[in-house]
PDB file of C-alpha atoms in Angstrom:
ATOM      1  CA  MET P1411    -192.652  71.196 -58.967  1.00  0.00           C
ATOM      2  CA  THR P1412    -192.220  67.702 -57.609  1.00  0.00           C
ATOM      3  CA  ILE P1413    -194.313  65.001 -56.034  1.00  0.00           C
ATOM      4  CA  ASN P1414    -193.337  62.707 -53.183  1.00  0.00           C
ATOM      5  CA  GLN P1415    -192.138  59.202 -53.910  1.00  0.00           C
ATOM      6  CA  ILE P1416    -192.047  56.710 -51.043  1.00  0.00           C
ATOM      7  CA  SER P1417    -189.076  54.309 -51.243  1.00  0.00           C
ATOM      8  CA  VAL P1418    -189.072  51.250 -48.990  1.00  0.00           C
ATOM      9  CA  PHE P1419    -186.103  48.937 -48.421  1.00  0.00           C
ATOM     10  CA  ILE P1420    -187.358  45.332 -48.429  1.00  0.00           C
ATOM     11  CA  GLU P1421    -186.026  41.794 -48.353  1.00  0.00           C
ATOM     12  CA  ASN P1422    -186.257  39.791 -51.556  1.00  0.00           C
ATOM     13  CA  LYS P1423    -188.591  37.064 -50.223  1.00  0.00           C
ATOM     14  CA  PRO P1424    -191.954  35.777 -51.518  1.00  0.00           C
ATOM     15  CA  ASP P1425    -194.120  37.424 -48.836  1.00  0.00           C
ATOM     16  CA  THR P1426    -192.384  40.763 -48.272  1.00  0.00           C
ATOM     17  CA  LEU P1427    -194.022  42.839 -50.989  1.00  0.00           C
ATOM     18  CA  ALA P1428    -197.456  41.372 -50.261  1.00  0.00           C
ATOM     19  CA  HIS P1429    -197.011  42.227 -46.574  1.00  0.00           C
ATOM     20  CA  LEU P1430    -196.075  45.815 -47.419  1.00  0.00           C
ATOM     21  CA  THR P1431    -199.013  46.336 -49.781  1.00  0.00           C
ATOM     22  CA  ASP P1432    -201.320  44.697 -47.229  1.00  0.00           C
ATOM     23  CA  ILE P1433    -200.308  47.343 -44.681  1.00  0.00           C
ATOM     24  CA  MET P1434    -201.116  50.073 -47.175  1.00  0.00           C
ATOM     25  CA  ALA P1435    -204.436  48.487 -48.179  1.00  0.00           C
ATOM     26  CA  LYS P1436    -205.572  48.102 -44.561  1.00  0.00           C
ATOM     27  CA  ASN P1437    -204.801  51.786 -43.998  1.00  0.00           C
ATOM     28  CA  SER P1438    -206.590  52.998 -47.152  1.00  0.00           C
ATOM     29  CA  ILE P1439    -203.411  54.127 -48.912  1.00  0.00           C
ATOM     30  CA  ASN P1440    -204.173  54.376 -52.636  1.00  0.00           C
ATOM     31  CA  MET P1441    -201.168  53.406 -54.757  1.00  0.00           C
ATOM     32  CA  ARG P1442    -201.030  55.216 -58.091  1.00  0.00           C
ATOM     33  CA  ALA P1443    -197.752  53.726 -59.349  1.00  0.00           C
ATOM     34  CA  MET P1444    -195.077  51.316 -58.197  1.00  0.00           C
ATOM     35  CA  MET P1445    -191.610  50.300 -59.309  1.00  0.00           C
ATOM     36  CA  LEU P1446    -189.544  47.486 -57.840  1.00  0.00           C
ATOM     37  CA  ALA P1447    -185.765  47.259 -58.179  1.00  0.00           C
ATOM     38  CA  ASP P1448    -184.002  44.318 -56.623  1.00  0.00           C
ATOM     39  CA  THR P1449    -180.816  42.395 -56.039  1.00  0.00           C
ATOM     40  CA  SER P1450    -180.595  38.771 -54.963  1.00  0.00           C
ATOM     41  CA  ASP P1451    -181.237  39.571 -51.280  1.00  0.00           C
ATOM     42  CA  PHE P1452    -182.828  43.028 -51.030  1.00  0.00           C
ATOM     43  CA  GLY P1453    -184.793  45.510 -53.072  1.00  0.00           C
ATOM     44  CA  VAL P1454    -186.296  48.957 -53.143  1.00  0.00           C
ATOM     45  CA  ALA P1455    -190.011  49.373 -53.715  1.00  0.00           C
ATOM     46  CA  ARG P1456    -190.897  52.867 -54.959  1.00  0.00           C
ATOM     47  CA  PHE P1457    -194.477  54.086 -54.650  1.00  0.00           C
ATOM     48  CA  ILE P1458    -196.495  57.074 -55.751  1.00  0.00           C
ATOM     49  CA  VAL P1459    -199.503  57.363 -53.444  1.00  0.00           C
ATOM     50  CA  ASP P1460    -202.266  59.879 -52.916  1.00  0.00           C
ATOM     51  CA  ASP P1461    -201.234  60.641 -49.322  1.00  0.00           C
ATOM     52  CA  SER P1462    -197.460  60.309 -48.989  1.00  0.00           C
ATOM     53  CA  ALA P1463    -197.238  61.667 -45.424  1.00  0.00           C
ATOM     54  CA  LYS P1464    -199.753  59.116 -44.145  1.00  0.00           C
ATOM     55  CA  ALA P1465    -198.066  56.306 -46.099  1.00  0.00           C
ATOM     56  CA  GLU P1466    -194.615  57.195 -44.781  1.00  0.00           C
ATOM     57  CA  GLU P1467    -195.844  57.234 -41.173  1.00  0.00           C
ATOM     58  CA  ILE P1468    -197.716  53.933 -41.481  1.00  0.00           C
ATOM     59  CA  ILE P1469    -194.835  52.155 -43.212  1.00  0.00           C
ATOM     60  CA  LYS P1470    -192.281  53.445 -40.679  1.00  0.00           C
ATOM     61  CA  ASN P1471    -194.524  52.297 -37.839  1.00  0.00           C
ATOM     62  CA  ALA P1472    -194.450  48.822 -39.402  1.00  0.00           C
ATOM     63  CA  ASP P1473    -190.643  48.837 -38.957  1.00  0.00           C
ATOM     64  CA  TYR P1474    -189.639  49.359 -42.576  1.00  0.00           C
ATOM     65  CA  ILE P1475    -186.847  51.661 -43.689  1.00  0.00           C
ATOM     66  CA  VAL P1476    -188.602  54.438 -45.622  1.00  0.00           C
ATOM     67  CA  LYS P1477    -187.358  57.452 -47.551  1.00  0.00           C
ATOM     68  CA  THR P1478    -189.371  60.173 -49.257  1.00  0.00           C
ATOM     69  CA  THR P1479    -187.841  61.601 -52.430  1.00  0.00           C
ATOM     70  CA  GLY P1480    -188.971  64.361 -54.745  1.00  0.00           C
ATOM     71  CA  VAL P1481    -189.626  63.206 -58.306  1.00  0.00           C
ATOM     72  CA  ILE P1482    -191.114  64.849 -61.366  1.00  0.00           C
ATOM     73  CA  ALA P1483    -194.523  63.700 -62.589  1.00  0.00           C
ATOM     74  CA  ILE P1484    -195.581  64.648 -66.088  1.00  0.00           C
ATOM     75  CA  GLN P1485    -198.816  64.100 -67.947  1.00  0.00           C
ATOM     76  CA  ILE P1486    -198.556  63.240 -71.633  1.00  0.00           C
ATOM     77  CA  PRO P1487    -201.003  62.102 -74.295  1.00  0.00           C
ATOM     78  CA  ASP P1488    -201.461  58.335 -74.268  1.00  0.00           C
ATOM     79  CA  GLU P1489    -200.341  57.948 -77.890  1.00  0.00           C
ATOM     80  CA  PRO P1490    -197.299  56.717 -79.815  1.00  0.00           C
ATOM     81  CA  GLY P1491    -194.325  59.085 -79.752  1.00  0.00           C
ATOM     82  CA  SER P1492    -195.339  61.189 -76.742  1.00  0.00           C
ATOM     83  CA  LEU P1493    -192.633  59.844 -74.467  1.00  0.00           C
ATOM     84  CA  ASN P1494    -190.045  59.944 -77.235  1.00  0.00           C
ATOM     85  CA  ARG P1495    -190.620  63.678 -77.758  1.00  0.00           C
ATOM     86  CA  ILE P1496    -190.012  64.350 -74.072  1.00  0.00           C
ATOM     87  CA  LEU P1497    -186.926  62.145 -73.914  1.00  0.00           C
ATOM     88  CA  LYS P1498    -185.469  63.972 -76.925  1.00  0.00           C
ATOM     89  CA  LEU P1499    -186.259  67.328 -75.299  1.00  0.00           C
ATOM     90  CA  LEU P1500    -184.483  66.308 -72.103  1.00  0.00           C
ATOM     91  CA  ALA P1501    -181.489  64.865 -73.977  1.00  0.00           C
ATOM     92  CA  ASP P1502    -181.184  67.988 -76.138  1.00  0.00           C
ATOM     93  CA  ASN P1503    -181.052  70.030 -72.925  1.00  0.00           C
ATOM     94  CA  GLY P1504    -178.438  67.845 -71.226  1.00  0.00           C
ATOM     95  CA  ARG P1505    -180.837  66.302 -68.712  1.00  0.00           C
ATOM     96  CA  ASN P1506    -179.946  62.802 -67.555  1.00  0.00           C
ATOM     97  CA  ILE P1507    -182.667  60.440 -66.346  1.00  0.00           C
ATOM     98  CA  GLU P1508    -181.681  58.242 -63.403  1.00  0.00           C
ATOM     99  CA  TYR P1509    -184.891  56.212 -63.568  1.00  0.00           C
ATOM    100  CA  MET P1510    -188.487  56.488 -64.667  1.00  0.00           C
ATOM    101  CA  TYR P1511    -191.739  54.583 -64.618  1.00  0.00           C
ATOM    102  CA  GLY P1512    -195.284  55.295 -65.618  1.00  0.00           C
ATOM    103  CA  PHE P1513    -198.969  54.756 -65.092  1.00  0.00           C
ATOM    104  CA  THR P1514    -202.113  55.699 -66.953  1.00  0.00           C
ATOM    105  CA  GLY P1515    -204.657  58.158 -65.671  1.00  0.00           C
ATOM    106  CA  LYS P1516    -208.033  56.561 -65.100  1.00  0.00           C
ATOM    107  CA  LYS P1517    -209.870  59.891 -65.162  1.00  0.00           C
ATOM    108  CA  THR P1518    -207.827  61.793 -67.756  1.00  0.00           C
ATOM    109  CA  ASN P1519    -207.094  59.138 -70.406  1.00  0.00           C
ATOM    110  CA  SER P1520    -203.463  60.187 -70.392  1.00  0.00           C
ATOM    111  CA  ALA P1521    -200.121  58.638 -69.556  1.00  0.00           C
ATOM    112  CA  CYS P1522    -198.247  59.804 -66.480  1.00  0.00           C
ATOM    113  CA  MET P1523    -194.486  59.405 -66.227  1.00  0.00           C
ATOM    114  CA  ILE P1524    -192.492  59.580 -63.018  1.00  0.00           C
ATOM    115  CA  ILE P1525    -188.969  60.867 -63.661  1.00  0.00           C
ATOM    116  CA  ARG P1526    -185.970  61.134 -61.367  1.00  0.00           C
ATOM    117  CA  THR P1527    -183.068  63.218 -62.678  1.00  0.00           C
ATOM    118  CA  THR P1528    -179.796  64.472 -61.244  1.00  0.00           C
ATOM    119  CA  ASP P1529    -180.927  68.110 -61.345  1.00  0.00           C
ATOM    120  CA  ILE P1530    -184.651  68.274 -60.724  1.00  0.00           C
ATOM    121  CA  PRO P1531    -185.035  72.091 -60.708  1.00  0.00           C
ATOM    122  CA  LYS P1532    -183.287  72.407 -64.088  1.00  0.00           C
ATOM    123  CA  THR P1533    -185.334  69.534 -65.521  1.00  0.00           C
ATOM    124  CA  VAL P1534    -188.568  71.129 -64.297  1.00  0.00           C
ATOM    125  CA  GLU P1535    -187.490  74.392 -65.929  1.00  0.00           C
ATOM    126  CA  VAL P1536    -186.852  72.650 -69.279  1.00  0.00           C
ATOM    127  CA  LEU P1537    -190.201  70.842 -69.155  1.00  0.00           C
ATOM    128  CA  GLN P1538    -192.183  73.936 -68.172  1.00  0.00           C
ATOM    129  CA  LYS P1539    -190.504  76.033 -70.851  1.00  0.00           C
ATOM    130  CA  ALA P1540    -191.590  73.434 -73.439  1.00  0.00           C
ATOM    131  CA  GLY P1541    -195.175  73.490 -72.146  1.00  0.00           C
ATOM    132  CA  ILE P1542    -195.102  69.952 -70.727  1.00  0.00           C
ATOM    133  CA  SER P1543    -197.865  69.405 -68.172  1.00  0.00           C
ATOM    134  CA  LEU P1544    -196.408  68.714 -64.726  1.00  0.00           C
ATOM    135  CA  ILE P1545    -198.493  67.066 -62.037  1.00  0.00           C
ATOM    136  CA  SER P1546    -198.478  68.443 -58.504  1.00  0.00           C
ATOM    137  CA  GLN P1547    -198.924  66.325 -55.373  1.00  0.00           C
ATOM    138  CA  ASP P1548    -202.434  67.653 -54.771  1.00  0.00           C
ATOM    139  CA  LYS P1549    -203.515  66.870 -58.361  1.00  0.00           C
ATOM    140  CA  LEU P1550    -202.633  63.153 -58.169  1.00  0.00           C
ATOM    141  CA  LYS P1551    -206.166  62.309 -57.058  1.00  0.00           C
ATOM    142  CA  ASP P1552    -207.581  63.990 -60.167  1.00  0.00           C
ATOM    143  CA  ILE P1553    -205.716  61.823 -62.652  1.00  0.00           C
TER     144      ILE P1553
END
């Protein structure tokens, strides 16, 4: 089970990110989480949104380079040690995390972590076997 992450290639300039988020705001795209990775000239903005298909179309139409990637979204208690338990579980099962970022659920009072691994199906299997709550694309609006 994965959700769609929108990745957008952007220039590293003062107005670029604001322009991109302005496009999404004007088109009623609700951002749930965002991560920005950059170099001196360019960067990649990664977004979790409620409607990834609409966001991808709108951003492409604005002449950005866009890629949709499957990532794992998990829901964990918003308390000390929750993330550590999951990281230990993944490490003990040989799962390598390429990157991750999080957000808190406004309706569920829980933490949500976005995880990208080298072998998503195997990672999903490990998490499900351990009873970790995975979030589906259609459940993003409920968090």
